mmCIF file of C-alpha atoms and ligand atoms in Angstrom:
data_model
loop_
_atom_site.group_PDB
_atom_site.id
_atom_site.type_symbol
_atom_site.label_atom_id
_atom_site.label_comp_id
_atom_site.label_asym_id
_atom_site.label_seq_id
_atom_site.Cartn_x
_atom_site.Cartn_y
_atom_site.Cartn_z
ATOM 1 C CA MET A 1 188.970 66.541 65.559
ATOM 2 C CA LEU A 2 186.394 65.919 62.844
ATOM 3 C CA LYS A 3 189.122 66.314 60.266
ATOM 4 C CA LEU A 4 191.253 63.662 61.950
ATOM 5 C CA ILE A 5 188.344 61.257 62.114
ATOM 6 C CA LEU A 6 187.631 61.769 58.425
ATOM 7 C CA LEU A 7 191.278 61.254 57.575
ATOM 8 C CA SER A 8 191.522 58.059 59.591
ATOM 9 C CA THR A 9 188.328 56.816 58.006
ATOM 10 C CA ALA A 10 189.704 57.578 54.581
ATOM 11 C CA ILE A 11 192.969 55.812 55.364
ATOM 12 C CA PHE A 12 191.358 52.735 56.781
ATOM 13 C CA PHE A 13 188.746 52.442 54.069
ATOM 14 C CA SER A 14 191.386 52.644 51.401
ATOM 15 C CA ALA A 15 191.938 48.891 51.316
ATOM 16 C CA PHE A 16 188.439 48.678 49.856
ATOM 17 C CA ALA A 17 188.892 51.344 47.234
ATOM 18 C CA GLN A 18 188.619 50.027 43.696
ATOM 19 C CA ASP A 19 190.968 52.748 42.586
ATOM 20 C CA ASN A 20 193.692 52.514 45.240
ATOM 21 C CA PRO A 21 196.765 53.571 43.232
ATOM 22 C CA CYS A 22 199.205 51.924 45.692
ATOM 23 C CA PRO A 23 201.252 48.785 44.863
ATOM 24 C CA THR A 24 199.012 46.364 46.805
ATOM 25 C CA THR A 25 195.868 46.556 48.916
ATOM 26 C CA GLN A 26 197.999 46.307 52.092
ATOM 27 C CA TRP A 27 199.070 49.864 51.371
ATOM 28 C CA LYS A 28 196.907 52.718 52.609
ATOM 29 C CA TYR A 29 196.170 55.575 50.250
ATOM 30 C CA ASP A 30 195.741 59.053 51.743
ATOM 31 C CA GLU A 31 194.113 61.228 49.106
ATOM 32 C CA THR A 32 194.791 64.415 51.073
ATOM 33 C CA SER A 33 198.517 64.050 50.457
ATOM 34 C CA ASN A 34 198.197 61.762 47.391
ATOM 35 C CA SER A 35 200.583 59.326 49.133
ATOM 36 C CA CYS A 36 200.757 55.601 49.852
ATOM 37 C CA PHE A 37 201.754 54.217 53.275
ATOM 38 C CA LEU A 38 202.662 50.642 54.197
ATOM 39 C CA PRO A 39 202.828 50.050 57.963
ATOM 40 C CA SER A 40 204.973 47.083 59.029
ATOM 41 C CA LYS A 41 204.780 45.778 62.570
ATOM 42 C CA HIS A 42 207.753 43.509 61.924
ATOM 43 C CA HIS A 43 210.201 44.978 64.449
ATOM 44 C CA SER A 44 213.333 45.796 62.455
ATOM 45 C CA THR A 45 216.542 47.764 62.621
ATOM 46 C CA PHE A 46 216.658 50.991 60.621
ATOM 47 C CA THR A 47 218.776 49.284 57.936
ATOM 48 C CA ASP A 48 216.482 46.260 57.637
ATOM 49 C CA ALA A 49 213.426 48.512 57.442
ATOM 50 C CA THR A 50 215.095 50.539 54.678
ATOM 51 C CA THR A 51 215.848 47.369 52.713
ATOM 52 C CA TYR A 52 212.278 46.136 53.096
ATOM 53 C CA CYS A 53 210.821 49.398 51.747
ATOM 54 C CA SER A 54 213.234 49.497 48.805
ATOM 55 C CA GLY A 55 211.784 46.142 47.712
ATOM 56 C CA PHE A 56 208.646 48.119 46.806
ATOM 57 C CA ASN A 57 210.609 50.959 45.216
ATOM 58 C CA SER A 58 209.640 52.957 48.285
ATOM 59 C CA THR A 59 211.486 54.543 51.212
ATOM 60 C CA LEU A 60 210.851 54.906 54.916
ATOM 61 C CA VAL A 61 208.322 57.687 55.306
ATOM 62 C CA VAL A 62 209.600 61.195 54.515
ATOM 63 C CA ILE A 63 207.654 63.995 56.195
ATOM 64 C CA HIS A 64 207.498 67.403 54.510
ATOM 65 C CA SER A 65 204.117 68.574 55.755
ATOM 66 C CA GLN A 66 201.573 68.486 58.526
ATOM 67 C CA GLN A 67 199.337 66.412 56.221
ATOM 68 C CA ILE A 68 201.879 63.600 56.007
ATOM 69 C CA GLU A 69 202.616 63.858 59.726
ATOM 70 C CA THR A 70 198.913 63.499 60.509
ATOM 71 C CA ALA A 71 198.627 60.476 58.235
ATOM 72 C CA VAL A 72 201.667 58.878 59.930
ATOM 73 C CA ASN A 73 200.386 59.595 63.435
ATOM 74 C CA THR A 74 196.992 58.160 62.520
ATOM 75 C CA ILE A 75 198.562 54.917 61.314
ATOM 76 C CA VAL A 76 200.718 54.659 64.457
ATOM 77 C CA TYR A 77 197.707 55.364 66.658
ATOM 78 C CA TYR A 78 195.662 52.536 65.153
ATOM 79 C CA GLU A 79 198.444 49.999 64.580
ATOM 80 C CA ASP A 80 200.607 50.227 67.720
ATOM 81 C CA SER A 81 200.662 53.467 69.680
ATOM 82 C CA ARG A 82 203.138 52.180 72.298
ATOM 83 C CA SER A 83 206.106 51.746 69.981
ATOM 84 C CA VAL A 84 208.526 54.162 68.399
ATOM 85 C CA TRP A 85 208.060 53.850 64.592
ATOM 86 C CA TRP A 86 210.954 54.465 62.195
ATOM 87 C CA ILE A 87 210.720 57.378 59.785
ATOM 88 C CA GLY A 88 213.277 57.986 57.040
ATOM 89 C CA LEU A 89 215.472 60.469 58.921
ATOM 90 C CA GLN A 90 219.027 59.770 60.049
ATOM 91 C CA ARG A 91 222.470 61.293 60.608
ATOM 92 C CA SER A 92 225.871 59.739 60.111
ATOM 93 C CA SER A 93 227.223 60.832 63.499
ATOM 94 C CA PRO A 94 226.209 62.920 66.523
ATOM 95 C CA GLN A 95 228.045 65.842 64.861
ATOM 96 C CA GLY A 96 226.239 65.424 61.532
ATOM 97 C CA ASN A 97 222.991 66.958 60.332
ATOM 98 C CA PHE A 98 219.855 64.861 60.006
ATOM 99 C CA THR A 99 218.979 64.047 56.383
ATOM 100 C CA TRP A 100 216.001 62.359 54.726
ATOM 101 C CA VAL A 101 216.659 58.998 53.081
ATOM 102 C CA ASP A 102 215.301 60.242 49.726
ATOM 103 C CA GLY A 103 217.727 63.195 49.675
ATOM 104 C CA THR A 104 215.018 65.880 49.919
ATOM 105 C CA PRO A 105 215.692 68.854 52.240
ATOM 106 C CA LEU A 106 214.774 68.835 55.924
ATOM 107 C CA ASN A 107 212.271 71.689 55.759
ATOM 108 C CA TYR A 108 209.672 70.468 58.278
ATOM 109 C CA THR A 109 210.401 69.054 61.744
ATOM 110 C CA ASP A 110 208.381 67.932 64.734
ATOM 111 C CA TRP A 111 210.941 67.038 67.412
ATOM 112 C CA GLN A 112 209.675 66.188 70.883
ATOM 113 C CA SER A 113 210.948 68.502 73.592
ATOM 114 C CA GLY A 114 214.578 67.789 74.444
ATOM 115 C CA GLN A 115 215.132 66.137 71.042
ATOM 116 C CA PRO A 116 217.242 65.494 69.137
ATOM 117 C CA SER A 117 219.482 64.207 71.919
ATOM 118 C CA ASN A 118 223.237 63.780 71.781
ATOM 119 C CA THR A 119 223.077 60.184 72.998
ATOM 120 C CA LEU A 120 225.914 58.202 71.419
ATOM 121 C CA GLY A 121 224.644 56.061 68.523
ATOM 122 C CA ALA A 122 221.212 57.677 68.522
ATOM 123 C CA ASN A 123 221.459 58.562 64.836
ATOM 124 C CA CYS A 124 218.093 57.359 63.541
ATOM 125 C CA VAL A 125 214.681 58.911 64.073
ATOM 126 C CA GLY A 126 211.284 57.562 64.996
ATOM 127 C CA VAL A 127 207.865 58.972 65.743
ATOM 128 C CA PHE A 128 206.303 58.310 69.139
ATOM 129 C CA LEU A 129 202.803 59.270 70.268
ATOM 130 C CA LYS A 130 202.519 60.939 73.643
ATOM 131 C CA SER A 131 198.744 61.191 73.829
ATOM 132 C CA GLY A 132 196.055 60.478 71.285
ATOM 133 C CA LEU A 133 197.277 61.510 67.857
ATOM 134 C CA THR A 134 199.772 63.978 69.289
ATOM 135 C CA GLY A 135 203.362 62.920 69.043
ATOM 136 C CA GLY A 136 206.738 63.932 67.856
ATOM 137 C CA TRP A 137 210.132 62.710 66.755
ATOM 138 C CA GLN A 138 212.964 61.315 68.818
ATOM 139 C CA ASN A 139 216.368 60.004 67.815
ATOM 140 C CA VAL A 140 217.254 56.514 68.979
ATOM 141 C CA PRO A 141 219.989 53.940 68.206
ATOM 142 C CA CYS A 142 219.658 52.641 64.639
ATOM 143 C CA VAL A 143 220.070 49.034 65.804
ATOM 144 C CA GLN A 144 216.896 49.194 67.875
ATOM 145 C CA GLN A 145 214.164 46.934 66.463
ATOM 146 C CA GLN A 146 210.974 48.853 65.802
ATOM 147 C CA PRO A 147 207.945 48.914 63.497
ATOM 148 C CA PHE A 148 208.140 51.210 60.474
ATOM 149 C CA ILE A 149 206.206 52.807 57.619
ATOM 150 C CA CYS A 150 207.136 52.632 53.930
ATOM 151 C CA PHE A 151 206.059 55.537 51.761
ATOM 152 C CA ILE A 152 205.363 56.485 48.150
ATOM 153 C CA PRO A 153 204.670 60.200 47.568
ATOM 154 C CA ASN A 154 202.766 61.567 44.548
ATOM 155 C CA ALA A 155 201.076 58.221 44.014
ATOM 156 C CA VAL A 156 198.914 59.518 41.193
ATOM 157 C CA ALA A 157 200.811 61.141 38.349
ATOM 158 C CA LEU A 158 198.610 63.880 36.952
ATOM 159 C CA PRO A 159 198.945 64.471 33.220
ATOM 160 C CA THR A 160 200.278 67.993 32.805
ATOM 161 C CA SER A 161 198.043 70.803 31.597
ATOM 162 C CA ASN A 162 199.253 73.841 29.738
ATOM 163 C CA PRO A 163 199.834 75.934 32.875
ATOM 164 C CA LYS A 164 199.410 79.322 31.171
ATOM 165 C CA LEU A 165 195.951 78.507 29.855
ATOM 166 C CA CYS A 166 194.425 76.147 32.402
ATOM 167 C CA PRO A 167 192.723 76.397 35.798
ATOM 168 C CA PRO A 168 194.264 74.364 38.678
ATOM 169 C CA GLY A 169 194.519 70.653 37.910
ATOM 170 C CA THR A 170 193.512 68.968 41.147
ATOM 171 C CA TYR A 171 190.199 68.971 42.933
ATOM 172 C CA GLN A 172 189.413 67.243 46.235
ATOM 173 C CA GLY A 173 185.974 66.065 47.306
ATOM 174 C CA PRO A 174 183.426 65.987 48.746
ATOM 175 C CA SER A 175 182.033 68.581 46.315
ATOM 176 C CA GLY A 176 183.091 71.356 43.972
ATOM 177 C CA SER A 177 183.050 72.527 40.395
ATOM 178 C CA ILE A 178 185.318 72.690 37.360
ATOM 179 C CA GLN A 179 185.249 75.205 34.515
ATOM 180 C CA SER A 180 186.887 75.597 31.137
ATOM 181 C CA PRO A 181 189.532 78.381 31.094
ATOM 182 C CA ASN A 182 188.051 81.921 31.368
ATOM 183 C CA TYR A 183 184.500 80.603 31.916
ATOM 184 C CA PRO A 184 181.922 82.131 31.402
ATOM 185 C CA ALA A 185 183.976 84.074 28.807
ATOM 186 C CA ASN A 186 185.220 82.109 25.799
ATOM 187 C CA TYR A 187 187.972 79.568 26.293
ATOM 188 C CA PRO A 188 191.215 80.113 24.350
ATOM 189 C CA ASN A 189 192.263 78.255 21.261
ATOM 190 C CA ASN A 190 194.777 75.400 21.742
ATOM 191 C CA ALA A 191 193.718 74.680 25.326
ATOM 192 C CA ASP A 192 194.863 71.345 26.783
ATOM 193 C CA CYS A 193 193.628 71.048 30.351
ATOM 194 C CA TYR A 194 193.328 68.218 32.856
ATOM 195 C CA TYR A 195 191.112 68.149 35.929
ATOM 196 C CA LEU A 196 191.665 65.286 38.389
ATOM 197 C CA ILE A 197 188.795 64.945 40.840
ATOM 198 C CA THR A 198 189.479 62.843 43.942
ATOM 199 C CA VAL A 199 186.909 61.907 46.566
ATOM 200 C CA ALA A 200 187.425 59.843 49.714
ATOM 201 C CA ALA A 201 188.220 56.172 49.219
ATOM 202 C CA GLY A 202 185.033 54.130 49.049
ATOM 203 C CA TYR A 203 183.111 56.963 47.375
ATOM 204 C CA LYS A 204 182.413 57.745 43.706
ATOM 205 C CA VAL A 205 182.440 60.971 41.732
ATOM 206 C CA ASN A 206 179.070 62.160 40.375
ATOM 207 C CA ILE A 207 179.614 65.007 37.903
ATOM 208 C CA THR A 208 176.761 67.098 36.486
ATOM 209 C CA ILE A 209 176.735 69.514 33.544
ATOM 210 C CA VAL A 210 175.647 73.047 34.542
ATOM 211 C CA SER A 211 176.492 74.466 31.130
ATOM 212 C CA PHE A 212 178.367 73.042 28.119
ATOM 213 C CA ARG A 213 179.014 74.788 24.771
ATOM 214 C CA THR A 214 182.031 74.090 22.571
ATOM 215 C CA GLU A 215 182.834 74.106 18.853
ATOM 216 C CA TYR A 216 181.037 70.970 17.626
ATOM 217 C CA CYS A 217 183.699 69.631 15.322
ATOM 218 C CA CYS A 218 186.767 70.096 17.314
ATOM 219 C CA ASP A 219 186.725 71.127 20.963
ATOM 220 C CA TRP A 220 186.240 68.123 23.225
ATOM 221 C CA ALA A 221 185.921 67.250 26.894
ATOM 222 C CA TYR A 222 186.727 63.626 27.690
ATOM 223 C CA ILE A 223 185.524 62.200 30.987
ATOM 224 C CA HIS A 224 187.577 59.239 32.232
ATOM 225 C CA ASP A 225 186.528 56.700 34.842
ATOM 226 C CA GLY A 226 189.784 56.738 36.808
ATOM 227 C CA ASN A 227 192.908 58.846 37.278
ATOM 228 C CA ALA A 228 194.687 58.409 33.940
ATOM 229 C CA GLU A 229 194.098 59.069 30.261
ATOM 230 C CA SER A 230 194.209 55.318 29.782
ATOM 231 C CA SER A 231 191.213 54.918 32.115
ATOM 232 C CA PRO A 232 187.953 54.020 30.317
ATOM 233 C CA TYR A 233 185.801 56.812 28.870
ATOM 234 C CA LEU A 234 182.519 57.707 30.544
ATOM 235 C CA ALA A 235 181.834 60.325 27.877
ATOM 236 C CA SER A 236 183.338 62.343 24.999
ATOM 237 C CA LEU A 237 181.521 65.673 24.925
ATOM 238 C CA ARG A 238 181.400 68.479 22.296
ATOM 239 C CA GLY A 239 178.897 71.000 20.978
ATOM 240 C CA VAL A 240 175.962 71.596 23.308
ATOM 241 C CA VAL A 241 175.260 69.165 26.162
ATOM 242 C CA PRO A 242 172.029 69.650 28.144
ATOM 243 C CA ALA A 243 172.262 70.971 31.694
ATOM 244 C CA GLY A 244 171.611 68.232 34.255
ATOM 245 C CA THR A 245 173.362 65.466 32.304
ATOM 246 C CA SER A 246 175.444 63.509 34.832
ATOM 247 C CA TYR A 247 178.162 60.852 34.853
ATOM 248 C CA LYS A 248 179.428 58.692 37.705
ATOM 249 C CA SER A 249 182.797 57.026 38.235
ATOM 250 C CA THR A 250 183.156 53.489 39.570
ATOM 251 C CA GLY A 251 185.965 54.490 41.969
ATOM 252 C CA GLN A 252 187.286 57.510 43.814
ATOM 253 C CA PHE A 253 188.828 59.277 40.803
ATOM 254 C CA MET A 254 187.533 61.040 37.703
ATOM 255 C CA LEU A 255 189.795 62.681 35.123
ATOM 256 C CA VAL A 256 188.391 65.327 32.749
ATOM 257 C CA HIS A 257 190.531 66.318 29.757
ATOM 258 C CA PHE A 258 189.548 69.379 27.710
ATOM 259 C CA THR A 259 191.114 70.216 24.360
ATOM 260 C CA SER A 260 190.359 73.010 21.925
ATOM 261 C CA ASP A 261 191.824 73.316 18.439
ATOM 262 C CA GLU A 262 193.495 76.337 16.856
ATOM 263 C CA SER A 263 190.325 78.149 15.742
ATOM 264 C CA THR A 264 186.782 78.998 16.853
ATOM 265 C CA ASN A 265 185.834 78.985 20.504
ATOM 266 C CA ASP A 266 182.764 79.241 22.724
ATOM 267 C CA THR A 267 181.882 79.695 26.392
ATOM 268 C CA GLY A 268 182.967 76.161 27.337
ATOM 269 C CA PHE A 269 181.703 74.421 30.424
ATOM 270 C CA ASN A 270 180.866 74.533 34.087
ATOM 271 C CA MET A 271 180.322 71.178 35.843
ATOM 272 C CA THR A 272 179.681 70.411 39.487
ATOM 273 C CA TYR A 273 180.694 67.227 41.273
ATOM 274 C CA THR A 274 179.818 65.491 44.521
ATOM 275 C CA ALA A 275 181.080 62.383 46.296
ATOM 276 C CA VAL A 276 178.394 59.712 46.367
ATOM 277 C CA ALA A 277 178.398 56.404 48.220
ATOM 278 C CA ASN A 278 176.669 54.335 45.538
HETATM 279 C C1 NAG B 301 210.987 48.986 40.788
HETATM 280 O O1 NAG B 301 211.388 49.848 39.727
HETATM 281 C C2 NAG B 301 212.053 49.170 38.678
HETATM 282 C C3 NAG B 301 212.577 50.204 37.705
HETATM 283 O O2 NAG B 301 211.557 51.127 37.388
HETATM 284 C C4 NAG B 301 211.113 48.144 38.048
HETATM 285 O O3 NAG B 301 211.761 47.450 37.028
HETATM 286 C C5 NAG B 301 210.633 47.169 39.114
HETATM 287 O O4 NAG B 301 209.663 46.291 38.571
HETATM 288 C C6 NAG B 301 210.017 47.902 40.280
HETATM 289 N N1 NAG B 301 209.739 46.969 41.353
HETATM 290 C C7 NAG B 301 208.565 46.941 42.000
HETATM 291 C C8 NAG B 301 208.428 45.927 43.091
HETATM 292 O O5 NAG B 301 207.646 47.708 41.738
HETATM 293 C C1 NAG B 302 225.047 71.100 58.918
HETATM 294 O O1 NAG B 302 224.214 72.160 58.477
HETATM 295 C C2 NAG B 302 224.827 73.439 58.679
HETATM 296 C C3 NAG B 302 223.767 74.497 58.365
HETATM 297 O O2 NAG B 302 223.091 74.201 57.166
HETATM 298 C C4 NAG B 302 226.063 73.541 57.810
HETATM 299 O O3 NAG B 302 226.662 74.816 57.998
HETATM 300 C C5 NAG B 302 227.027 72.436 58.216
HETATM 301 O O4 NAG B 302 228.138 72.452 57.372
HETATM 302 C C6 NAG B 302 226.364 71.073 58.155
HETATM 303 N N1 NAG B 302 227.241 70.067 58.741
HETATM 304 C C7 NAG B 302 227.575 68.967 58.118
HETATM 305 C C8 NAG B 302 228.498 68.034 58.859
HETATM 306 O O5 NAG B 302 227.169 68.693 56.975
HETATM 307 C C1 NAG B 303 210.083 70.738 51.418
HETATM 308 O O1 NAG B 303 210.772 70.052 50.380
HETATM 309 C C2 NAG B 303 209.977 69.170 49.654
HETATM 310 C C3 NAG B 303 210.875 68.385 48.711
HETATM 311 O O2 NAG B 303 211.725 69.224 47.996
HETATM 312 C C4 NAG B 303 208.884 69.925 48.928
HETATM 313 O O3 NAG B 303 208.075 69.040 48.177
HETATM 314 C C5 NAG B 303 208.046 70.652 49.974
HETATM 315 O O4 NAG B 303 207.057 71.436 49.329
HETATM 316 C C6 NAG B 303 208.910 71.533 50.848
HETATM 317 N N1 NAG B 303 208.072 72.013 51.931
HETATM 318 C C7 NAG B 303 208.160 73.248 52.388
HETATM 319 C C8 NAG B 303 207.268 73.574 53.553
HETATM 320 O O5 NAG B 303 208.915 74.062 51.902
HETATM 321 C C1 NAG B 304 188.550 82.807 20.272
HETATM 322 O O1 NAG B 304 188.534 82.653 18.899
HETATM 323 C C2 NAG B 304 188.787 83.870 18.197
HETATM 324 C C3 NAG B 304 188.564 83.571 16.753
HETATM 325 O O2 NAG B 304 189.245 82.399 16.393
HETATM 326 C C4 NAG B 304 190.192 84.315 18.482
HETATM 327 O O3 NAG B 304 190.484 85.527 17.797
HETATM 328 C C5 NAG B 304 190.310 84.555 19.938
HETATM 329 O O4 NAG B 304 191.654 84.884 20.268
HETATM 330 C C6 NAG B 304 189.895 83.322 20.670
HETATM 331 N N1 NAG B 304 189.838 83.636 22.061
HETATM 332 C C7 NAG B 304 190.770 83.251 22.872
HETATM 333 C C8 NAG B 304 190.568 83.669 24.306
HETATM 334 O O5 NAG B 304 191.712 82.564 22.520
HETATM 335 C C1 NAG B 305 174.177 62.679 40.374
HETATM 336 O O1 NAG B 305 173.789 64.023 40.275
HETATM 337 C C2 NAG B 305 172.578 64.215 39.534
HETATM 338 C C3 NAG B 305 172.340 65.700 39.389
HETATM 339 O O2 NAG B 305 172.454 66.363 40.613
HETATM 340 C C4 NAG B 305 171.425 63.530 40.256
HETATM 341 O O3 NAG B 305 170.234 63.676 39.506
HETATM 342 C C5 NAG B 305 171.743 62.052 40.376
HETATM 343 O O4 NAG B 305 170.745 61.420 41.135
HETATM 344 C C6 NAG B 305 173.098 61.882 41.078
HETATM 345 N N1 NAG B 305 173.454 60.461 41.055
HETATM 346 C C7 NAG B 305 173.779 59.818 42.168
HETATM 347 C C8 NAG B 305 174.140 58.386 41.987
HETATM 348 O O5 NAG B 305 173.798 60.346 43.277
HETATM 349 C C1 NAG B 306 179.174 76.763 38.195
HETATM 350 O O1 NAG B 306 177.898 76.257 38.529
HETATM 351 C C2 NAG B 306 177.620 76.264 39.916
HETATM 352 C C3 NAG B 306 176.270 75.578 40.119
HETATM 353 O O2 NAG B 306 175.270 76.227 39.397
HETATM 354 C C4 NAG B 306 177.630 77.698 40.406
HETATM 355 O O3 NAG B 306 177.392 77.701 41.802
HETATM 356 C C5 NAG B 306 178.995 78.304 40.129
HETATM 357 O O4 NAG B 306 179.004 79.676 40.499
HETATM 358 C C6 NAG B 306 179.326 78.191 38.650
HETATM 359 N N1 NAG B 306 180.702 78.648 38.442
HETATM 360 C C7 NAG B 306 181.009 79.642 37.609
HETATM 361 C C8 NAG B 306 182.458 80.029 37.543
HETATM 362 O O5 NAG B 306 180.177 80.211 36.937
#
């Protein structure tokens, strides 16, 4: 239950996030799934809802995981828990298979009991809450007018690390640590690693050096205030940086980029981060 409360808080605080990566502040950013959601209470047919979402280069929501399902159910719960809400699942006829509007495979389902039904014309799918945040899918006629949710997955494009050399690239708050490859052993030559740290919307990332040793001329760690390489620099670090030095983002993201050149290496770095409110 705590998890759901935190998620709903994160979703509903997102309008205030300085770093909301979604198209407009009406969209809600869920950092757990790195997705943007736009609820619309304008009751629409499935086709009209689809057209509306495509105006934002988005689709009706496509659900491939429990995380997305939870985000959808949370939105429905707070916005209008008595309606069926369109999701981006449909079939061409009662004999056809259900397919997602973005063409991705149907590899996760949450049908309500007795669903999908064979009712004539019931070729489009909506989510309906039965109690609290618990709900499921049902197929209904596509011409029904219902609220809907537009969706943009993978809202933040992470620059790609060299996967053979680098630790995992994404880190979720509220606290954790990042290390150079092989730490505390020496990092390899020609490393090119990105670390995207995300904390809940409304919070900031406070990162602290535990240890930092690199080749002074040529092996750098860049700390960006945001989620992209184009985001402003908080620091460009090399050589020895004293333990306890800390840097703070202005929004919910911090991107660290580490590069080493083709010769000479050292132990690299260990840094810890926490989500802070101010
Ligand atoms: C949608 O994508 C196209 C092509 O990338 C772009 O030109 C257009 O500006 C985008 N529209 C919106 C509303 O983002
Ligand atoms: C529906 O899916 C099944 C199993 O994947 C497949 O055998 C069948 O051909 C599909 N039917 C249609 C109409 O695409
Ligand atoms: C289902 O397919 C989507 C899109 O291809 C993919 O991103 C997702 O990881 C898959 N989920 C599972 C549980 O296989
Ligand atoms: C560290 O540098 C030495 C000397 O340049 C090199 O031989 C060694 O392979 C490097 N270590 C790694 C892990 O790349
Ligand atoms: C960030 O972390 C450092 C080291 O733990 C601490 O001294 C500093 O007060 C923190 N800053 C904020 C704004 O919490
Ligand atoms: C990084 O530093 C933290 C804080 O001192 C420590 O708990 C953690 O074990 C260190 N990580 C590694 C891989 O040494």
